[in-house]
GROMACS .gro file of C-alpha atoms in nm:
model
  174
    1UNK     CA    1   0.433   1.233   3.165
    2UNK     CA    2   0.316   1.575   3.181
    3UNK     CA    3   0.576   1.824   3.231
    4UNK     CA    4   0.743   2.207   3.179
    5UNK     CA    5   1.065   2.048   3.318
    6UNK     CA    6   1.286   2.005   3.041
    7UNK     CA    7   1.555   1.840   3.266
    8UNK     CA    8   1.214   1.565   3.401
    9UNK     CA    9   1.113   1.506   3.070
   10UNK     CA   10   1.528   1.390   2.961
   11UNK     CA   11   1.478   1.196   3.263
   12UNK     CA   12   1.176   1.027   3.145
   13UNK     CA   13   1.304   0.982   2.782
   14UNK     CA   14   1.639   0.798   2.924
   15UNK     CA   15   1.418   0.543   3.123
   16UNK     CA   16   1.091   0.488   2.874
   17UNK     CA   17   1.285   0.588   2.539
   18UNK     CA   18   1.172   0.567   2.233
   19UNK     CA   19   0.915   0.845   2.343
   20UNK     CA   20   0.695   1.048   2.158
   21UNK     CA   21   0.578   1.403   2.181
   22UNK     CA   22   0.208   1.445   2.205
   23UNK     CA   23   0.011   1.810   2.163
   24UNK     CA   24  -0.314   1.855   2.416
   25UNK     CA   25  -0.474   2.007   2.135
   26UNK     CA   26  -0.471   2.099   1.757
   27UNK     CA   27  -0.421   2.498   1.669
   28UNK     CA   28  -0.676   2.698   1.504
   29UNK     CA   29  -0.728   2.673   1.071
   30UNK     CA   30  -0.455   2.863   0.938
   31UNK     CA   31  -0.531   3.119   0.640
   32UNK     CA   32  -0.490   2.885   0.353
   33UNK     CA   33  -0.761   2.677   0.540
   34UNK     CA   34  -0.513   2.392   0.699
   35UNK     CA   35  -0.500   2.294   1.029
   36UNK     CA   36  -0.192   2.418   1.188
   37UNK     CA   37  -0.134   2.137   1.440
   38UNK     CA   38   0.159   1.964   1.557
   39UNK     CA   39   0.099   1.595   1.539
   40UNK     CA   40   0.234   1.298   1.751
   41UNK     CA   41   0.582   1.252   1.684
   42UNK     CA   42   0.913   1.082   1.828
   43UNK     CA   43   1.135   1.305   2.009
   44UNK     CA   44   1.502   1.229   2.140
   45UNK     CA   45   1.612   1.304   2.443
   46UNK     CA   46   1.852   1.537   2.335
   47UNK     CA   47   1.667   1.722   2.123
   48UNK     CA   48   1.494   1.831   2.500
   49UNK     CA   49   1.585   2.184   2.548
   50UNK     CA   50   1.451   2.474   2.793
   51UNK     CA   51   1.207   2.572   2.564
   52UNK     CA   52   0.980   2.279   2.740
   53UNK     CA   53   0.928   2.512   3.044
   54UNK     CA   54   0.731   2.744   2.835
   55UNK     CA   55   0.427   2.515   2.909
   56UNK     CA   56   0.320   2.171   2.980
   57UNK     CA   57   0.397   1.909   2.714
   58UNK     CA   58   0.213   1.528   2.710
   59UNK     CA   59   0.508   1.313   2.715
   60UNK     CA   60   0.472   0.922   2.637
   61UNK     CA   61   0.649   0.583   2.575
   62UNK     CA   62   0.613   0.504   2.151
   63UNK     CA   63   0.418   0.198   2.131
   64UNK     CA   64   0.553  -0.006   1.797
   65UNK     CA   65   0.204  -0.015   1.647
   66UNK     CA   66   0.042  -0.127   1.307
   67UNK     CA   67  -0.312  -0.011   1.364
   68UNK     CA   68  -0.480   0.208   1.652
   69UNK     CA   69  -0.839   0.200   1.790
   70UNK     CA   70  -1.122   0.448   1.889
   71UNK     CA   71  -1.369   0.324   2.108
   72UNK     CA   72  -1.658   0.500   2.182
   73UNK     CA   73  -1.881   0.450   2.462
   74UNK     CA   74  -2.245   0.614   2.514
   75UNK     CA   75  -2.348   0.452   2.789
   76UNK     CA   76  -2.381   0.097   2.766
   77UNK     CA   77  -2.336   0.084   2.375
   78UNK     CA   78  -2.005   0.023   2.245
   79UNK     CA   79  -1.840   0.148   1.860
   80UNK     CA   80  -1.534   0.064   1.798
   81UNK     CA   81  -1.332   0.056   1.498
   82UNK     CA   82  -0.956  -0.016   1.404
   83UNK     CA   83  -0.788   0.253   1.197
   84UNK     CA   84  -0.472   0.173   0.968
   85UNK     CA   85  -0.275   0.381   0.773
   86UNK     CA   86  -0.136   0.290   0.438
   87UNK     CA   87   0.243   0.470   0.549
   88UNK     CA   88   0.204   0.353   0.842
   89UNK     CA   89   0.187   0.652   1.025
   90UNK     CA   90   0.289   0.753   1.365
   91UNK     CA   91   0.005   0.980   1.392
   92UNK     CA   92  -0.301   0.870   1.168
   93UNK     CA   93  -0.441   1.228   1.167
   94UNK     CA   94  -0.123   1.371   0.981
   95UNK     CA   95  -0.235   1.218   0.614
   96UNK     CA   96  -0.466   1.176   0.393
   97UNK     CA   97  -0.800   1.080   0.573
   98UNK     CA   98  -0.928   0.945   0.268
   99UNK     CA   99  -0.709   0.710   0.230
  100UNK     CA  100  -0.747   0.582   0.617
  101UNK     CA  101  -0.914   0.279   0.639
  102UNK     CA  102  -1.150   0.182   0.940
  103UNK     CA  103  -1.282  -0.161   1.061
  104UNK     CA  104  -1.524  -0.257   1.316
  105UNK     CA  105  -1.330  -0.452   1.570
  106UNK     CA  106  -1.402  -0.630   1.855
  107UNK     CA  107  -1.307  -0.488   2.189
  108UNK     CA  108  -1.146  -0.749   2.430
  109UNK     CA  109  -1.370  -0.798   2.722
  110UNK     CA  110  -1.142  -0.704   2.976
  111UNK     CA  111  -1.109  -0.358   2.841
  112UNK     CA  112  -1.451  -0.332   2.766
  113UNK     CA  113  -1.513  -0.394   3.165
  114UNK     CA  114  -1.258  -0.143   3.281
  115UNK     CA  115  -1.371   0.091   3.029
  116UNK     CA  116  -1.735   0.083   3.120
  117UNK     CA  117  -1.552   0.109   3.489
  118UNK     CA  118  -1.416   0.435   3.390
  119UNK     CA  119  -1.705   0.582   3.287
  120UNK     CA  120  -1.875   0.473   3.604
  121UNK     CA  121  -1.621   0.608   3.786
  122UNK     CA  122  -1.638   0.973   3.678
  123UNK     CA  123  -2.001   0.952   3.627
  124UNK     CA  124  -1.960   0.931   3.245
  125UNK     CA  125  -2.207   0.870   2.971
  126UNK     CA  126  -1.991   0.916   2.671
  127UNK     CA  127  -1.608   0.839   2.610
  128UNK     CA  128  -1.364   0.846   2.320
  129UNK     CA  129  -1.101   0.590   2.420
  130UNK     CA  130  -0.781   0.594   2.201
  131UNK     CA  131  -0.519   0.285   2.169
  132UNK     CA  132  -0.222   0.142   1.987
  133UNK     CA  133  -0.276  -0.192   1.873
  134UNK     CA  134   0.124  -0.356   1.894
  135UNK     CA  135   0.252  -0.476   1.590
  136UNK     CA  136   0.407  -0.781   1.709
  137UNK     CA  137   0.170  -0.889   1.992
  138UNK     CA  138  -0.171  -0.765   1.890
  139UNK     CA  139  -0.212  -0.573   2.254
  140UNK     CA  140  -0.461  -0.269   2.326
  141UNK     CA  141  -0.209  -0.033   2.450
  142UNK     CA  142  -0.428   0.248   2.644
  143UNK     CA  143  -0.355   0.599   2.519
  144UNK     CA  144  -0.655   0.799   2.665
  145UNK     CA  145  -0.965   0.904   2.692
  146UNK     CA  146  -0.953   1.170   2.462
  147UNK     CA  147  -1.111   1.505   2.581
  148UNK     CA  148  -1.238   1.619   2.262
  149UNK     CA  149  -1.421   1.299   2.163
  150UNK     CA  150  -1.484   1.340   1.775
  151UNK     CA  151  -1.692   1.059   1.663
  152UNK     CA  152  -1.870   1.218   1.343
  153UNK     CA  153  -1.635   1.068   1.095
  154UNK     CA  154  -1.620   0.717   1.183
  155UNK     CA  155  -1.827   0.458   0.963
  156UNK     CA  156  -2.065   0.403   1.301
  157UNK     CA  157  -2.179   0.794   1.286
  158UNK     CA  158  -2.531   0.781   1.202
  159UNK     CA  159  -2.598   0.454   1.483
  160UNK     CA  160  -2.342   0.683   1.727
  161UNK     CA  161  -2.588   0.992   1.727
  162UNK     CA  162  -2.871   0.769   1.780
  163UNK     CA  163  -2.708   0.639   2.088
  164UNK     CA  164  -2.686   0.977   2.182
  165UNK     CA  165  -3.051   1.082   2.109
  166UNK     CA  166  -3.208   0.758   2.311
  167UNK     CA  167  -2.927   0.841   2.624
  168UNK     CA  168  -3.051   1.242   2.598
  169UNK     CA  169  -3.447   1.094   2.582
  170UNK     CA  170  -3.391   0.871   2.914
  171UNK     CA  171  -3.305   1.204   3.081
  172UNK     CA  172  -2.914   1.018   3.165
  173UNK     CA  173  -2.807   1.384   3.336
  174UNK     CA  174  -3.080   1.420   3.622
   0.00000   0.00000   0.00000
């Protein structure tokens, strides 16, 4: 949910609870250098007060996870890796990045399809698709197509910007 009504967003809470508390976008580097961000993270519905109606806040139902995914798609080629956390982390960008470790994984064919479907839709070459891999089931649990689509730091980079250079050299915008 996507809201600036504090009294909506209780609402929401009581009926998808646990819920989580999702930025649209990271702050500008601090003067020590940092990132000043605030990162995915649960939030009660009590702790739901009026200062929500200052803007919109990305409200969602907290998937019990133990790895996510980042699938990206340029054009027909697809890179996608698992990402795990050695805490465990509700939000994998909050820690150590070093310590992160990424796998290639195999992207069940029924999301590939509707992803592919979602690019066609909009008229897409490229997406960064985010999702929460349950714990107990092993389910892709969609999270979004993520605006900003990094991709640079993934293990895939160097194959990922070729992608990019052979979509560019078929002239994919006219």
């Amino acid at each position: 949910m996507i809201t600036n009504d504090a009294a909506r967003a209780r609402e929401f809470a009581a009926e998808h609870g646990p819920i989580i508390y999702k930025s649209f976008r990271g702050a500008p580097h601090a003067s020590d250098g940092q990132v000043a961000a605030i990162w995915t993270q649960p939030v009660a519905e009590h702790e739901i007060d009026d200062s929500v109606t200052m803007t919109a806040h990305m409200f969602q139902a907290q998937v019990l996870k133990n790895a996510d995914a980042r699938v990206t798609m340029i054009g027909r080629k697809v890179f996608a890796y698992r990402i795990t956390t050695p805490d465990g982390a509700l939000d994998w960008r909050r820690g150590d990045w070093g310590a992160l470790v990424h796998e290639p994984v195999d992207v069940p064919k029924p999301i590939e399809a509707a992803l592919h479907a979602y690019l066609d839709t909009f008229g897409l070459a490229f997406g960064c698709f985010d999702f929460a891999i349950e714990a107990e089931t092993g389910q892709w649990v969609f999270i979004e197509c993520n605006p900003n689509g990094q991709w640079a730091w993934l293990p895939g980079a160097e194959a990922m910007a070729q992608a990019f250079a052979d979509k560019i050299l078929e002239g994919w915008w006219s």
